Coordinates of N, CA, C and O and ligand atoms in Angstrom, one line a residue:
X213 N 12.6 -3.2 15.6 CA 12.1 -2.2 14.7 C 10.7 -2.6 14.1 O 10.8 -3.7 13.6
X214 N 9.9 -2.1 14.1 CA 9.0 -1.6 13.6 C 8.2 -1.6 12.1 O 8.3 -0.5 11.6
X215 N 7.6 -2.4 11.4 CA 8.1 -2.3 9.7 C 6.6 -2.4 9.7 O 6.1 -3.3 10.3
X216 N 5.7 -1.2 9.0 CA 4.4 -1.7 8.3 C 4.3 -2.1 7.2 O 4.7 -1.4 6.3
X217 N 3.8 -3.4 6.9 CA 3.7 -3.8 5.5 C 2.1 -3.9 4.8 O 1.2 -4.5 5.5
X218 N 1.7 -3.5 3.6 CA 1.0 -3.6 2.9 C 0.4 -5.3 3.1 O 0.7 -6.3 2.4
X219 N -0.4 -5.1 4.1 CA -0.9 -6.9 4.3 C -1.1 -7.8 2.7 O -0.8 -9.0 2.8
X220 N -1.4 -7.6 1.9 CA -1.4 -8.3 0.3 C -0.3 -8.7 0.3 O -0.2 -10.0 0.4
X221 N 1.1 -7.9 0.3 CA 2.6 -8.5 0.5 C 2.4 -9.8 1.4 O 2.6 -10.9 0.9
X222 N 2.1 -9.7 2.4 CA 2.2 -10.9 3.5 C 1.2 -12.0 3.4 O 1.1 -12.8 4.3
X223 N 0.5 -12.1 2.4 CA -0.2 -13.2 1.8 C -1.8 -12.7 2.5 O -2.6 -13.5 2.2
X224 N -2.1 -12.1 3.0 CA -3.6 -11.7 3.5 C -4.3 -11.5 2.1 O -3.8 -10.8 1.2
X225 N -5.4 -12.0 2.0 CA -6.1 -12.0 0.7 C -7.4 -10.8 0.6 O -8.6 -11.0 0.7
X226 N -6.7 -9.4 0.4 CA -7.1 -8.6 1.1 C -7.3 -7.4 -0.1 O -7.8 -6.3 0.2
X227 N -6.6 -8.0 -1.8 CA -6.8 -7.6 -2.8 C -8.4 -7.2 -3.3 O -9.3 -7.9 -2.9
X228 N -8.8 -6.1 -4.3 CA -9.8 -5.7 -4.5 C -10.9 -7.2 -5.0 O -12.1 -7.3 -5.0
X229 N -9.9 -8.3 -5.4 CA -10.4 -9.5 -6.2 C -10.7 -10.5 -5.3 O -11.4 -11.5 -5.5
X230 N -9.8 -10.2 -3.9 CA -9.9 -11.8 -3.3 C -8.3 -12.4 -3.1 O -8.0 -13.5 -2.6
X231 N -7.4 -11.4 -3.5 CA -6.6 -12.7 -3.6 C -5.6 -11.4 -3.1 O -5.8 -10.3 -2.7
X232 N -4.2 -12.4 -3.2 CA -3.1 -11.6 -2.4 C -2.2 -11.2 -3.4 O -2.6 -11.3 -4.6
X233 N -0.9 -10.8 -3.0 CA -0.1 -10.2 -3.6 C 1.4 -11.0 -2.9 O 2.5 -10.4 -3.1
X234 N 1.4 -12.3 -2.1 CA 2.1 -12.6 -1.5 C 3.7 -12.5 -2.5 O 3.8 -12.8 -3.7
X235 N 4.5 -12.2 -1.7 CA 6.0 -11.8 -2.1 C 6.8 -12.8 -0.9 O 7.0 -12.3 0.3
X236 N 7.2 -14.2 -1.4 CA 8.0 -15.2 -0.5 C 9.4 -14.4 -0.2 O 10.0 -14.4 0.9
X237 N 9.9 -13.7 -1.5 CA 10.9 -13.5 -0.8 C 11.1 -12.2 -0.2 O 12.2 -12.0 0.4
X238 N 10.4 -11.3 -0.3 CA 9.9 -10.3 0.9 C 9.8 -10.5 2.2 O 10.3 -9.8 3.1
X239 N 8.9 -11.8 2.5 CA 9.1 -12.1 3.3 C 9.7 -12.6 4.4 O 9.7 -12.4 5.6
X240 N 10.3 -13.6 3.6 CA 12.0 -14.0 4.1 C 13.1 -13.1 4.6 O 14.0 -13.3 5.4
X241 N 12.9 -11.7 3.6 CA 13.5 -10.8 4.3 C 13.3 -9.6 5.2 O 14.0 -8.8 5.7
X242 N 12.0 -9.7 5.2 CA 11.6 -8.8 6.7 C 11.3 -9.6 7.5 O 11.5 -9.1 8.6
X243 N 10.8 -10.6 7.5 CA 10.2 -11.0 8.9 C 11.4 -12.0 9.5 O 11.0 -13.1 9.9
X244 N 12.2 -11.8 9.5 CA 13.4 -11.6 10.6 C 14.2 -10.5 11.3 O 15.1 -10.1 10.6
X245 N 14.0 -10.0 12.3 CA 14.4 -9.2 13.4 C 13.4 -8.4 13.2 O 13.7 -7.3 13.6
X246 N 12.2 -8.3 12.7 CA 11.5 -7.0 12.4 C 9.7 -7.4 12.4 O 8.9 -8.2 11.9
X247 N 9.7 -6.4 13.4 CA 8.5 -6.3 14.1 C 7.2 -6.0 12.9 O 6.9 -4.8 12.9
X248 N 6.4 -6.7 12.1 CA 5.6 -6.7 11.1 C 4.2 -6.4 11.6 O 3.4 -7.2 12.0
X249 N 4.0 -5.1 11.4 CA 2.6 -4.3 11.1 C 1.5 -4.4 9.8 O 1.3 -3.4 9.1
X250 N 0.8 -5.4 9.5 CA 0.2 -5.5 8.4 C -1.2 -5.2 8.1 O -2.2 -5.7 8.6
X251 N -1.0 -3.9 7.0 CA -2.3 -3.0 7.1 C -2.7 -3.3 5.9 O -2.0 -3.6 5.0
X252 N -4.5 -3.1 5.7 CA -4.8 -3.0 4.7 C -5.6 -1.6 4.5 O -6.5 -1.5 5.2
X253 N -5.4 -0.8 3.9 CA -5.9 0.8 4.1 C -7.0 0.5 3.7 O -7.9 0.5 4.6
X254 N -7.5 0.3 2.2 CA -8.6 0.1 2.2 C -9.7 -0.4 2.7 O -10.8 0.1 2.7
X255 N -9.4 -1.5 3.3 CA -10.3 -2.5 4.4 C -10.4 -1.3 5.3 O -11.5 -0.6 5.4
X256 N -9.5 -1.1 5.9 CA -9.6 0.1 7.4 C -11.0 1.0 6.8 O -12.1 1.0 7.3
X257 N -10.5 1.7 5.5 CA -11.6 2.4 5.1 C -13.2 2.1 5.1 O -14.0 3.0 5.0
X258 N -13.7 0.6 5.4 CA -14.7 0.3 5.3 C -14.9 -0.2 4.3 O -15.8 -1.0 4.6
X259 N -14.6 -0.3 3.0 CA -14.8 -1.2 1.7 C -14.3 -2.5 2.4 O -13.6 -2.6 3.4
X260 N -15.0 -3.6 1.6 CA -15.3 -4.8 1.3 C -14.2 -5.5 0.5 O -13.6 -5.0 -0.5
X261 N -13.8 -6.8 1.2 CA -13.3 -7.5 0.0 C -14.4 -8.8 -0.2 O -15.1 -9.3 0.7
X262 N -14.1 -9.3 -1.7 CA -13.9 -8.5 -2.9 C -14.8 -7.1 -3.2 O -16.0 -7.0 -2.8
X263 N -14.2 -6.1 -3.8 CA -14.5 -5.1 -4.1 C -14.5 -4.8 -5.5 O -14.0 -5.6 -6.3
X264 N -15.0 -3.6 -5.9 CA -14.7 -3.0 -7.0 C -13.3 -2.0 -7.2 O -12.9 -1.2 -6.4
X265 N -12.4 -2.6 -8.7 CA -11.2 -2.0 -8.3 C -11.4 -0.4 -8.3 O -12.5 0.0 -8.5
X266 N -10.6 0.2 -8.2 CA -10.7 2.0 -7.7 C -9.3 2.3 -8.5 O -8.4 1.5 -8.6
X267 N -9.2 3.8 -9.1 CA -8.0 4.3 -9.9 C -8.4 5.8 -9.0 O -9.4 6.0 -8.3
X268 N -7.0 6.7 -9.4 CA -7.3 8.1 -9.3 C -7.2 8.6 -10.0 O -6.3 8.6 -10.7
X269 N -8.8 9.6 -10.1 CA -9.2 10.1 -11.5 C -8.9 11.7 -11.1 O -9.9 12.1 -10.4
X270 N -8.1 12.4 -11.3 CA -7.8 13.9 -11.0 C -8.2 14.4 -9.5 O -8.9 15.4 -9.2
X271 N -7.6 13.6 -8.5 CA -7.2 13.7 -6.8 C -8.9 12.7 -6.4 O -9.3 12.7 -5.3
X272 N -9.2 12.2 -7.1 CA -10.9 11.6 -6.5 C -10.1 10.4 -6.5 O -9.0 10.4 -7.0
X273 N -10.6 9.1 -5.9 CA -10.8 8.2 -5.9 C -12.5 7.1 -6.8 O -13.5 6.7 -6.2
X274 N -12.1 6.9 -7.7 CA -13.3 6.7 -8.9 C -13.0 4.8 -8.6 O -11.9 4.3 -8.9
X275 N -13.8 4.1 -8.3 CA -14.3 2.6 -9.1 C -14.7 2.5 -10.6 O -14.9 3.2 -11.6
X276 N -14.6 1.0 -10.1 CA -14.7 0.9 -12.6 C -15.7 1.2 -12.1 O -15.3 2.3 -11.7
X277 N -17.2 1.0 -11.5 CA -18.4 1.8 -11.7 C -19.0 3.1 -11.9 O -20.1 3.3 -12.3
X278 N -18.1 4.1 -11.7 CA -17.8 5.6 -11.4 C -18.2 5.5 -10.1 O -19.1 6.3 -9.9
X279 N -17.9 4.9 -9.1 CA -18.4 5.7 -8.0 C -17.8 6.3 -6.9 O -16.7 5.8 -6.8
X280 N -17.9 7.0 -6.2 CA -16.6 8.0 -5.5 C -16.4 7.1 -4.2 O -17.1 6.8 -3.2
X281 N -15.0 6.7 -4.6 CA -14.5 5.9 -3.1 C -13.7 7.0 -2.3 O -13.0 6.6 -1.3
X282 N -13.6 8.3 -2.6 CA -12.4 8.8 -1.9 C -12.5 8.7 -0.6 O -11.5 8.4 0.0
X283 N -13.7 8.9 0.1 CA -13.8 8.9 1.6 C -13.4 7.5 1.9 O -12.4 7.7 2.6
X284 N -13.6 6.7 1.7 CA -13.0 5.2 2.1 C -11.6 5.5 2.2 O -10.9 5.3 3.2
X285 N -11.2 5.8 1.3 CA -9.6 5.9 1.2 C -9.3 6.6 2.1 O -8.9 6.1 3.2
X286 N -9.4 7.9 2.1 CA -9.2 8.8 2.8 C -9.2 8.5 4.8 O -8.3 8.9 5.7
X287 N -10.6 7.6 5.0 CA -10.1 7.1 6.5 C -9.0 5.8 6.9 O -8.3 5.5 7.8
X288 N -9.4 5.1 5.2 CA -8.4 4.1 5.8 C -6.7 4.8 5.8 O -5.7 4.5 6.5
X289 N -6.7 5.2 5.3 CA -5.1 6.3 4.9 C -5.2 6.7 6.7 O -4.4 6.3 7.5
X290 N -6.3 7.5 7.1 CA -6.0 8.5 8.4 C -5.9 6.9 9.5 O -5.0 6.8 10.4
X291 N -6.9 6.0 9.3 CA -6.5 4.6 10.2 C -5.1 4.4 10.5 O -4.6 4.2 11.6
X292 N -4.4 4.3 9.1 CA -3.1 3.4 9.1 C -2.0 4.7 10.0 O -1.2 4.2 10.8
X293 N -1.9 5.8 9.9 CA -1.2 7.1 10.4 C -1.9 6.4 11.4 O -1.6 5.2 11.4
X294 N -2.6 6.8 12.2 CA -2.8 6.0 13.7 C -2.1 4.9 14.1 O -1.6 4.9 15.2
X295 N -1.9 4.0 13.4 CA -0.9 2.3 13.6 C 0.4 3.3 13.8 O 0.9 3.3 14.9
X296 N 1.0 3.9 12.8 CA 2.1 4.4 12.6 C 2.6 4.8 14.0 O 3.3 4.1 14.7
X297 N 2.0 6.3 14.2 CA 2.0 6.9 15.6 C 2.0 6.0 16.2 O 3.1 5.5 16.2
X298 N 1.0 5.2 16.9 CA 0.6 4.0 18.1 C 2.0 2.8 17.8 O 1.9 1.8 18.6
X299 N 2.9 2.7 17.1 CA 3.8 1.7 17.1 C 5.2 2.5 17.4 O 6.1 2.0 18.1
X300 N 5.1 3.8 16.6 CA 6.4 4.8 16.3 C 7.4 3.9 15.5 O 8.4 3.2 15.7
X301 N 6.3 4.3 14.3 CA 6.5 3.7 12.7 C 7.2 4.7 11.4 O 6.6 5.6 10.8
X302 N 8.6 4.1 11.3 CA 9.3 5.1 10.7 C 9.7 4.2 9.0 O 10.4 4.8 8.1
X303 N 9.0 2.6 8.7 CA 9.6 2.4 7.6 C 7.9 1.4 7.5 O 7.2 0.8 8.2
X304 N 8.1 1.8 5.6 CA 6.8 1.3 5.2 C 7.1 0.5 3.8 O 7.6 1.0 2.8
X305 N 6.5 -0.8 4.0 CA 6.9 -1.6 2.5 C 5.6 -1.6 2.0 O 4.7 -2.4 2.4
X306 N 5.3 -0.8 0.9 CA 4.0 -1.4 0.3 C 3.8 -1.7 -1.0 O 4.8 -1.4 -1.7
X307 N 2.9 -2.3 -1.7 CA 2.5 -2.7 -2.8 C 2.4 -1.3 -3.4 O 1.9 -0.3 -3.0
X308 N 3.4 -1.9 -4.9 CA 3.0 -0.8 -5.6 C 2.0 -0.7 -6.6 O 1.5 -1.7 -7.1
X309 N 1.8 0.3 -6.8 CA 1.0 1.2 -8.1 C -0.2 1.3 -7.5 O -0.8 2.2 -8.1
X310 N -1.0 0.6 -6.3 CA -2.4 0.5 -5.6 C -2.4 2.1 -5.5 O -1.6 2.9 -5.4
X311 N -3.9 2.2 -5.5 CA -4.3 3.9 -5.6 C -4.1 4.6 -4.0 O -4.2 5.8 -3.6
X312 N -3.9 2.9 -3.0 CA -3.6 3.6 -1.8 C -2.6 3.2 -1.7 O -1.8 4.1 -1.4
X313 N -2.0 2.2 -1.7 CA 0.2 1.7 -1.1 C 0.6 2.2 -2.0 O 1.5 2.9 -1.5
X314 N 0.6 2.3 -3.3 CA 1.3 2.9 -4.4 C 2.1 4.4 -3.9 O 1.8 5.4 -3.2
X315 N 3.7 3.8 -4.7 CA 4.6 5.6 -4.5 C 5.3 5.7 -5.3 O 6.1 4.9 -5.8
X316 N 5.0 6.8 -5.8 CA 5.9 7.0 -7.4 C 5.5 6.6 -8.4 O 5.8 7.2 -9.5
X317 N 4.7 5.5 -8.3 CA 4.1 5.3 -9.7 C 2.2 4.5 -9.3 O 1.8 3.7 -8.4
X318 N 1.9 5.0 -10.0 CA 0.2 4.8 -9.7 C -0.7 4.5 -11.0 O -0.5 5.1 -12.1
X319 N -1.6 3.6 -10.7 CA -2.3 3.3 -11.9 C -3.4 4.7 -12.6 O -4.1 5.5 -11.9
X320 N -3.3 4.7 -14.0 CA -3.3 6.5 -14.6 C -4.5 6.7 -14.2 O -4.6 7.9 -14.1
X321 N -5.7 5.8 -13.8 CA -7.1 5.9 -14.0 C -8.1 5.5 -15.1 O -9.3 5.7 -15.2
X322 N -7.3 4.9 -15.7 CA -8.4 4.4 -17.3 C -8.5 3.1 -16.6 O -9.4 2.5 -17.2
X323 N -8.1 2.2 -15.7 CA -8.4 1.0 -15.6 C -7.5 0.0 -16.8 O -8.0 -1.1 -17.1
X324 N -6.3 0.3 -17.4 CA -5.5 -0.4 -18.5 C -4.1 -0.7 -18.3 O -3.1 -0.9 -19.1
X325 N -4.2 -0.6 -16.8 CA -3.0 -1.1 -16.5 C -1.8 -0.2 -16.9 O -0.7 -0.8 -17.0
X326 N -1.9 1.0 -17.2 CA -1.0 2.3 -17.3 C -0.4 2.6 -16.4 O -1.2 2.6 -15.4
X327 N 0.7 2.9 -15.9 CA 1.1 4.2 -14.7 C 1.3 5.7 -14.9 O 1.3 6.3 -16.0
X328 N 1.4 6.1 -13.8 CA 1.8 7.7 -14.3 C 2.2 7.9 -13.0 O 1.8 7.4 -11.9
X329 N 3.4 8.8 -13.5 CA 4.0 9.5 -11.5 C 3.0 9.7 -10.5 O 1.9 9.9 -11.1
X330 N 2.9 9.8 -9.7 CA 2.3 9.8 -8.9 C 2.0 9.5 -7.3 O 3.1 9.8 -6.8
X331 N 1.4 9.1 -6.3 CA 1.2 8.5 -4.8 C 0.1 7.8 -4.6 O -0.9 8.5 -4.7
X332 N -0.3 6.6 -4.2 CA -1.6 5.7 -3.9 C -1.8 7.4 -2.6 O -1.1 8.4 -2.6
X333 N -3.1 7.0 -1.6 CA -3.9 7.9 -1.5 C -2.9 7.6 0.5 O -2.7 8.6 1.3
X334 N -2.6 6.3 0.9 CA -2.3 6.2 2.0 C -0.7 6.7 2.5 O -0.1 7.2 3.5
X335 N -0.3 6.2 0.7 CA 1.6 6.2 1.0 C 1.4 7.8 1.2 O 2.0 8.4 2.1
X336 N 0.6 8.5 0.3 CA 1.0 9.7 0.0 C 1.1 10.2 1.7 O 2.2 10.5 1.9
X337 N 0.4 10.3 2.6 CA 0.3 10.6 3.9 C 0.7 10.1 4.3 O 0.8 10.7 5.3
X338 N 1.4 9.0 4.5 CA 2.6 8.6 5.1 C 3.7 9.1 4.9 O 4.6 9.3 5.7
X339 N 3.6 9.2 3.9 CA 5.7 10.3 3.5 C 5.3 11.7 3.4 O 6.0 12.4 2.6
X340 N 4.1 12.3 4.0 CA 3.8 13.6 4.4 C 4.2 13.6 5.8 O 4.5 14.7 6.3
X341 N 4.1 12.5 6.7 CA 4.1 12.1 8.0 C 5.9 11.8 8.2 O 6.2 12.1 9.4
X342 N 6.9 11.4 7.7 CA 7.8 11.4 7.7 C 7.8 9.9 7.5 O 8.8 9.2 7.9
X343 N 7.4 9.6 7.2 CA 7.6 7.8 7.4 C 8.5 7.1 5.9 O 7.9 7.3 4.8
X344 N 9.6 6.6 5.9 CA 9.8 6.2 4.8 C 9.6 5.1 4.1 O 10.0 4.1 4.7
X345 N 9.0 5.1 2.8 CA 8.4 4.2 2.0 C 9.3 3.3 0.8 O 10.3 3.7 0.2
X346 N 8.7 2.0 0.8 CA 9.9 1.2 0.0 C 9.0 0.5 -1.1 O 7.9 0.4 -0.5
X347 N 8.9 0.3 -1.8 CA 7.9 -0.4 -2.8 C 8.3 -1.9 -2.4 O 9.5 -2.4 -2.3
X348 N 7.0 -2.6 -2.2 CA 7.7 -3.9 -1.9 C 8.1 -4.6 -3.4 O 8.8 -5.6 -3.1
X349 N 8.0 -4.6 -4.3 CA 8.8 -5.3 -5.4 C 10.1 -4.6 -6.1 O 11.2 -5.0 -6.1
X350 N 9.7 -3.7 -6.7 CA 10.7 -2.6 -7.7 C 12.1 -2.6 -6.5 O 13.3 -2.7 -6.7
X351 N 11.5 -2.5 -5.3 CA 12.7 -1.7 -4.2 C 13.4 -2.4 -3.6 O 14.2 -1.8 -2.9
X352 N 13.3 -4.0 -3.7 CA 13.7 -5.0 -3.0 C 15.2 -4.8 -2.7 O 15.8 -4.9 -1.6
X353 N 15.7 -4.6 -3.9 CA 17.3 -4.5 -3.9 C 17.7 -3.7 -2.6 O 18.4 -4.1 -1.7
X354 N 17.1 -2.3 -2.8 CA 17.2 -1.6 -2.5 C 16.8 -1.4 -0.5 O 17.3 -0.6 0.3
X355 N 15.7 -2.4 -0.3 CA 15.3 -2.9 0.6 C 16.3 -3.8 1.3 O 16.3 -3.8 2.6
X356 N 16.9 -4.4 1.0 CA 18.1 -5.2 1.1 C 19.0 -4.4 1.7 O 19.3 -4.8 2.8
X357 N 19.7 -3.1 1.1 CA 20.9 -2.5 1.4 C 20.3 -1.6 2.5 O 21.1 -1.1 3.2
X358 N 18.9 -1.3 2.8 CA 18.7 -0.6 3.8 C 18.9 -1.4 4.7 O 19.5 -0.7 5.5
X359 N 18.7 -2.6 5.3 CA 18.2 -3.4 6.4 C 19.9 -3.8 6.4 O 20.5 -3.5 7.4
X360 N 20.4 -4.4 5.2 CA 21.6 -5.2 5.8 C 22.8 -4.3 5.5 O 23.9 -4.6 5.8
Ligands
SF4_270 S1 -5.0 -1.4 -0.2 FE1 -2.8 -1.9 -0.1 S2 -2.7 -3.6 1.3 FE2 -4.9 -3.4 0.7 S3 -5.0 -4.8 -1.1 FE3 -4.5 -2.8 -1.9 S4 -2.3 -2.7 -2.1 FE4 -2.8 -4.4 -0.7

């Protein structure tokens, strides 16, 4: 089976800062019997790491500079749907609250570490695509009872 994971999960240092988001015990639990897809949307998009971090500011995609990243997002989102299709990718673990792996809860846009309901900009197209999404920390449990 087939599993895309939010490359930061998998220790790729691929964060807006440089650094990862590695989850040992995520990993211990997918990467046995399961074929690991590790994307980074934003990179796909063409932004840079390190980067400037990015919120969504009323459907745009804004950096702390104000500057409009939505097109970046926007292809790396349409990139990662390509992996999807090209693997026949039906489960996705990603980092939450990111304005692109983020599901359900997303950072508000002030840059203060807020959430609000919401979809990062990739998951959202992904579970428009049918693909289902797991948050790789909050869902772990939950990630658990799906697999085992
Ligand atoms: S875009 Fe996703 S994979 Fe890339 S650093 Fe942000 S949360 Fe991690």
């Amino acid at each position: 089976m087939n599993v895309l994971v939010s490359a930061c999960l998998l220790g790729l240092k691929c964060r807006y800062d440089g650094n990862d988001n590695k989850s040992d015990e995520l990993i211990k639990v997918i990467s046995i019997g399961y074929n690991l897809i590790p994307v980074c949307p934003e990179q796909l998009g063409g932004l840079s790491t390190p980067r400037k971090p990015a919120e969504i500011i009323e459907g745009r995609v804004i950096n702390i500079d104000n500057e409009d990243v939505t097109k970046n997002f926007f292809n790396g989102a349409n990139e990662v749907l390509k992996l999807v299709k090209l693997y026949k990718t039906e489960l996705a673990v990603l980092k939450e609250r990111s304005p692109s792996c983020g599901f359900g809860k997303i950072y508000d846009g002030t840059f203060s570490k807020m959430v609000i309901n919401g979809n990062g900009v990739c998951a959202d197209l992904l579970y428009n695509n049918g693909v289902k999404i797991i948050g790789g920390e909050r869902d772990k449990r939950i990630f658990w009872i799906i697999v085992y």
